[in-house]
C-alpha cells in the first residue's frame, strides 16, 4: 500500500485531525499525519501525551480495513514491533510493555494509541504513535511515569524525518504481512521482546484488577496472566492498564 504524507506545524492532536478530516483522505492509501507539536496530545485511557516542539515524533496513520479483518485489535502491537525493529537496527535493546509501550532501559520512550470507528463493514483505523526522540531530561521528568528519549538514552541527536521515513518503510512491510495473516507471524517476535515475562504484574480491565504472573502471549496478541488460584486469565489489548505489581 502507498503512504500519503501530511505534515503540520502545530495541531491539537494528530488523532483528532485525522478523525475530522478522514473523509478527505484516499480510502485505498495510508494517510500519515505528523506534526511538529501537539497542543492537546492524547494518550491511552484519557491521559495526556506531552508533545512540545523540538524534534519528537507525533504521528497518526489513518487507513481503512474490512471490519471483519483478523486480529484487528492487535494493530497497535504490529506498530510497536515495527518501532522495536528500527531501534534494534540502531543497536538499542528495546522491550515491549504489553500491549504497546516501548521501553529503553526500563523507561517509556514510545506509546501507541489505536482508535477505530466502525461504519457498516469498514473499520476506520487511527493508529497514533508518539516517540520521545530529542526530548530533554527536564521535560521527561514532568511525565507521570518513568520516561526517556532516544537522545537521552544514546547521547546523540536524532533526525526525526529520517526516523519517520524508516518507520513508514518498516510499518508498510509489517502491515502487509498483518493484512494477509493477522498477528500470528508476529507472535514469537513480540513474546521475545516482552518485558516482565515471568514476573508479578497487575492488569486493570476497567472493572477489576487482575494480579498474577505475566505468563505468555496468545497467537492473536492477547496476554495470559497466571492467577494465584492456578487459573489463566486472558486479557485483550483493547482495554487494559498494565503495571508491575
Ligand atoms: C500512550 O502511550 O498513552 C499512547 C500515546 C500516543 C501518543 C500519540 S502522539 C501522536 C498521536 N496523537 C495523539 O494525540 N496521540 C497519539
Short mmCIF file of C-alpha atoms and ligand atoms in Angstrom, two decimals:
data_model
loop_
_atom_site.label_atom_id
_atom_site.label_comp_id
_atom_site.label_asym_id
_atom_site.label_seq_id
_atom_site.Cartn_x
_atom_site.Cartn_y
_atom_site.Cartn_z
CA UNK A 1 0.00 0.00 0.00
CA UNK A 2 1.08 3.57 -0.60
CA UNK A 3 1.55 6.25 2.06
CA UNK A 4 0.41 9.86 1.65
CA UNK A 5 2.12 12.35 3.97
CA UNK A 6 0.51 15.34 5.67
CA UNK A 7 2.91 17.32 7.85
CA UNK A 8 1.55 20.04 10.15
CA UNK A 9 3.43 22.66 12.08
CA UNK A 10 1.07 22.66 15.04
CA UNK A 11 -2.14 20.74 15.74
CA UNK A 12 -4.25 19.89 18.78
CA UNK A 13 -3.77 16.16 18.19
CA UNK A 14 -2.92 14.24 15.03
CA UNK A 15 -5.60 11.72 16.10
CA UNK A 16 -8.27 14.42 16.27
CA UNK A 17 -7.10 15.90 12.97
CA UNK A 18 -7.31 12.50 11.27
CA UNK A 19 -10.83 11.92 12.62
CA UNK A 20 -12.02 15.34 11.50
CA UNK A 21 -10.53 15.06 8.02
CA UNK A 22 -10.80 11.34 7.24
CA UNK A 23 -13.48 11.82 4.57
CA UNK A 24 -10.96 13.85 2.53
CA UNK A 25 -8.35 11.06 2.58
CA UNK A 26 -7.85 8.43 -0.13
CA UNK A 27 -9.50 5.25 1.18
CA UNK A 28 -7.08 2.98 -0.76
CA UNK A 29 -3.98 4.50 0.83
CA UNK A 30 -2.48 5.04 4.25
CA UNK A 31 -2.53 8.71 5.24
CA UNK A 32 0.27 9.62 7.61
CA UNK A 33 -0.36 12.78 9.61
CA UNK A 34 2.63 14.10 11.53
CA UNK A 35 3.16 17.32 13.46
CA UNK A 36 5.99 19.37 14.94
CA UNK A 37 3.96 19.88 18.10
CA UNK A 38 0.59 18.95 19.59
CA UNK A 39 -1.27 21.26 21.91
CA UNK A 40 -3.65 18.54 23.15
CA UNK A 41 -1.76 15.28 22.61
CA UNK A 42 -3.78 12.28 23.76
CA UNK A 43 -2.51 9.15 25.48
CA UNK A 44 -4.39 5.96 26.27
CA UNK A 45 -7.07 5.99 28.98
CA UNK A 46 -7.69 9.74 28.65
CA UNK A 47 -4.12 10.56 29.66
CA UNK A 48 -2.25 13.45 28.05
CA UNK A 49 0.71 12.96 25.74
CA UNK A 50 3.24 15.72 26.36
CA UNK A 51 4.06 17.00 22.88
CA UNK A 52 6.36 20.04 22.82
CA UNK A 53 8.03 21.41 19.69
CA UNK A 54 11.61 20.29 19.32
CA UNK A 55 12.28 17.14 17.45
CA UNK A 56 9.91 14.43 18.64
CA UNK A 57 7.57 12.30 16.57
CA UNK A 58 3.81 12.72 16.79
CA UNK A 59 2.18 10.64 14.08
CA UNK A 60 -1.19 9.14 13.16
CA UNK A 61 -1.58 6.55 10.43
CA UNK A 62 -5.12 6.54 9.07
CA UNK A 63 -6.39 3.69 6.89
CA UNK A 64 -9.43 1.55 6.28
CA UNK A 65 -9.71 -2.20 6.70
CA UNK A 66 -12.63 -4.61 6.44
CA UNK A 67 -14.34 -4.61 9.83
CA UNK A 68 -14.04 -8.42 9.96
CA UNK A 69 -10.23 -8.40 9.50
CA UNK A 70 -8.31 -10.94 11.52
CA UNK A 71 -6.86 -9.76 14.86
CA UNK A 72 -7.81 -6.12 14.29
CA UNK A 73 -7.29 -5.29 17.96
CA UNK A 74 -3.60 -6.19 17.69
CA UNK A 75 -2.77 -3.44 15.17
CA UNK A 76 -1.06 -1.33 17.86
CA UNK A 77 1.12 -4.32 18.60
CA UNK A 78 2.18 -4.54 14.95
CA UNK A 79 3.29 -0.90 15.00
CA UNK A 80 5.10 -1.36 18.30
CA UNK A 81 7.07 -4.20 16.72
CA UNK A 82 7.95 -2.01 13.71
CA UNK A 83 9.40 0.56 16.14
CA UNK A 84 11.41 -2.00 18.07
CA UNK A 85 12.89 -3.33 14.79
CA UNK A 86 14.17 0.18 13.94
CA UNK A 87 15.67 0.53 17.39
CA UNK A 88 17.35 -2.88 17.19
CA UNK A 89 18.94 -1.86 13.85
CA UNK A 90 20.43 1.08 15.79
CA UNK A 91 21.94 -1.35 18.31
CA UNK A 92 19.46 -0.44 21.03
CA UNK A 93 17.77 -3.04 23.24
CA UNK A 94 14.06 -2.15 23.36
CA UNK A 95 11.50 -4.06 25.39
CA UNK A 96 7.74 -4.01 24.98
CA UNK A 97 5.47 -3.36 27.91
CA UNK A 98 2.36 -5.20 26.80
CA UNK A 99 0.31 -4.26 24.89
CA UNK A 100 2.19 -1.48 23.13
CA UNK A 101 4.64 0.68 25.05
CA UNK A 102 8.29 0.70 24.01
CA UNK A 103 10.82 0.79 26.83
CA UNK A 104 14.52 1.60 26.76
CA UNK A 105 16.38 0.81 29.95
CA UNK A 106 13.01 0.15 31.61
CA UNK A 107 11.68 3.65 30.79
CA UNK A 108 9.00 4.52 28.27
CA UNK A 109 10.26 6.03 25.02
CA UNK A 110 7.21 5.49 22.79
CA UNK A 111 3.50 4.89 23.16
CA UNK A 112 0.73 3.92 20.81
CA UNK A 113 -2.92 4.86 20.73
CA UNK A 114 -5.06 2.81 18.36
CA UNK A 115 -8.62 4.07 17.91
CA UNK A 116 -11.23 2.73 15.50
CA UNK A 117 -14.57 3.83 14.15
CA UNK A 118 -16.82 1.24 12.55
CA UNK A 119 -19.12 2.09 9.66
CA UNK A 120 -21.04 -0.88 8.26
CA UNK A 121 -18.35 -3.32 7.12
CA UNK A 122 -15.46 -0.84 7.26
CA UNK A 123 -13.09 -0.14 10.15
CA UNK A 124 -11.57 3.33 10.09
CA UNK A 125 -8.26 2.94 11.93
CA UNK A 126 -6.45 5.82 13.63
CA UNK A 127 -3.13 4.36 14.68
CA UNK A 128 -1.21 7.00 16.62
CA UNK A 129 2.34 6.87 17.85
CA UNK A 130 4.40 9.27 19.93
CA UNK A 131 8.17 8.80 20.17
CA UNK A 132 10.28 10.87 22.54
CA UNK A 133 13.12 11.49 20.12
CA UNK A 134 15.10 14.54 21.22
CA UNK A 135 13.16 15.32 24.40
CA UNK A 136 15.32 16.74 27.17
CA UNK A 137 15.60 15.50 30.76
CA UNK A 138 13.66 18.44 32.21
CA UNK A 139 10.53 17.69 30.20
CA UNK A 140 10.88 13.93 30.66
CA UNK A 141 10.69 14.48 34.42
CA UNK A 142 7.30 16.15 34.05
CA UNK A 143 5.85 12.92 32.60
CA UNK A 144 3.81 10.92 35.12
CA UNK A 145 5.79 7.69 34.64
CA UNK A 146 9.47 6.85 34.15
CA UNK A 147 10.25 8.15 30.66
CA UNK A 148 13.24 8.56 28.41
CA UNK A 149 14.01 9.78 24.90
CA UNK A 150 16.25 8.42 22.16
CA UNK A 151 18.65 11.34 22.64
CA UNK A 152 18.89 10.86 26.42
CA UNK A 153 19.35 7.10 26.03
CA UNK A 154 22.01 7.35 23.33
CA UNK A 155 23.67 10.71 24.00
CA UNK A 156 23.14 11.95 20.42
CA UNK A 157 20.57 13.99 18.50
CA UNK A 158 18.28 12.11 16.12
CA UNK A 159 16.86 13.21 12.79
CA UNK A 160 13.09 12.93 13.06
CA UNK A 161 12.49 12.98 9.28
CA UNK A 162 14.77 10.00 8.69
CA UNK A 163 13.23 8.18 11.63
CA UNK A 164 9.74 8.73 10.28
CA UNK A 165 10.71 7.52 6.79
CA UNK A 166 12.32 4.39 8.29
CA UNK A 167 9.28 3.79 10.47
CA UNK A 168 6.94 4.10 7.48
CA UNK A 169 9.02 1.60 5.49
CA UNK A 170 9.11 -0.93 8.31
CA UNK A 171 5.42 -0.49 9.15
CA UNK A 172 4.44 -0.99 5.49
CA UNK A 173 6.29 -4.31 5.45
CA UNK A 174 4.71 -5.46 8.70
CA UNK A 175 1.26 -4.17 7.75
CA UNK A 176 1.35 -6.11 4.50
CA UNK A 177 2.01 -9.36 6.39
CA UNK A 178 -0.62 -8.47 9.00
CA UNK A 179 -3.27 -7.92 6.30
CA UNK A 180 -2.65 -11.43 4.96
CA UNK A 181 -2.04 -13.41 8.14
CA UNK A 182 -3.06 -11.35 11.16
CA UNK A 183 -0.94 -11.27 14.31
CA UNK A 184 0.22 -14.91 14.21
CA UNK A 185 3.51 -14.35 12.27
CA UNK A 186 4.46 -11.69 14.83
CA UNK A 187 3.68 -13.76 17.89
CA UNK A 188 7.23 -15.02 18.60
CA UNK A 189 8.94 -11.71 17.82
CA UNK A 190 6.61 -9.97 20.23
CA UNK A 191 6.85 -12.51 23.00
CA UNK A 192 10.66 -12.44 22.83
CA UNK A 193 10.69 -8.68 23.41
CA UNK A 194 8.06 -8.63 26.13
CA UNK A 195 9.14 -7.04 29.44
CA UNK A 196 8.20 -8.59 32.80
CA UNK A 197 7.69 -12.14 31.48
CA UNK A 198 7.52 -14.49 34.46
CA UNK A 199 7.20 -11.54 36.85
CA UNK A 200 4.27 -10.43 39.03
CA UNK A 201 2.03 -7.85 37.32
CA UNK A 202 -1.30 -6.15 37.84
CA UNK A 203 -3.70 -5.52 34.97
CA UNK A 204 -6.82 -3.41 35.28
CA UNK A 205 -9.53 -4.15 32.73
CA UNK A 206 -11.72 -1.18 33.54
CA UNK A 207 -13.65 -3.16 36.15
CA UNK A 208 -11.31 -5.41 38.02
CA UNK A 209 -7.63 -5.65 38.91
CA UNK A 210 -6.01 -8.93 37.91
CA UNK A 211 -2.89 -9.77 39.86
CA UNK A 212 -0.73 -12.65 38.74
CA UNK A 213 2.34 -13.70 36.85
CA UNK A 214 2.85 -12.34 33.32
CA UNK A 215 2.72 -15.75 31.66
CA UNK A 216 2.59 -15.74 27.86
CA UNK A 217 1.14 -14.23 24.72
CA UNK A 218 -1.67 -15.78 22.65
CA UNK A 219 -1.46 -16.09 18.84
CA UNK A 220 -3.76 -13.10 18.49
CA UNK A 221 -1.77 -10.80 20.80
CA UNK A 222 -3.80 -11.28 23.98
CA UNK A 223 -1.95 -11.71 27.27
CA UNK A 224 -2.20 -14.71 29.58
CA UNK A 225 -1.88 -13.97 33.29
CA UNK A 226 -1.28 -16.88 35.64
CA UNK A 227 -3.51 -16.23 38.66
CA UNK A 228 -2.66 -17.28 42.24
CA UNK A 229 -5.51 -19.85 42.17
CA UNK A 230 -3.87 -21.61 39.21
CA UNK A 231 -6.28 -20.27 36.56
CA UNK A 232 -5.12 -18.50 33.43
CA UNK A 233 -6.83 -15.17 32.73
CA UNK A 234 -6.63 -13.97 29.12
CA UNK A 235 -6.69 -10.22 28.65
CA UNK A 236 -7.38 -8.37 25.42
CA UNK A 237 -5.12 -5.47 24.48
CA UNK A 238 -8.02 -3.12 23.88
CA UNK A 239 -8.91 -2.23 27.41
CA UNK A 240 -6.16 -2.95 29.89
CA UNK A 241 -3.93 -0.94 32.18
CA UNK A 242 -0.79 -2.88 32.86
CA UNK A 243 1.76 -2.25 35.57
CA UNK A 244 4.32 -4.18 37.53
CA UNK A 245 2.96 -5.29 40.87
C1 LIG B 1 0.10 6.17 25.26
O1 LIG B 1 1.15 5.57 25.50
O2 LIG B 1 -0.67 6.52 26.16
C2 LIG B 1 -0.23 6.48 23.83
C3 LIG B 1 0.39 7.74 23.36
C4 LIG B 1 0.08 8.08 21.93
C5 LIG B 1 0.57 9.45 21.55
C6 LIG B 1 0.42 9.73 20.10
S1 LIG B 1 1.28 11.19 19.59
C7 LIG B 1 0.51 11.13 18.03
C8 LIG B 1 -0.94 10.72 18.28
N1 LIG B 1 -1.73 11.90 18.57
C9 LIG B 1 -2.14 11.92 19.82
O3 LIG B 1 -2.82 12.82 20.33
N2 LIG B 1 -1.77 10.80 20.46
C10 LIG B 1 -1.00 9.93 19.60
#
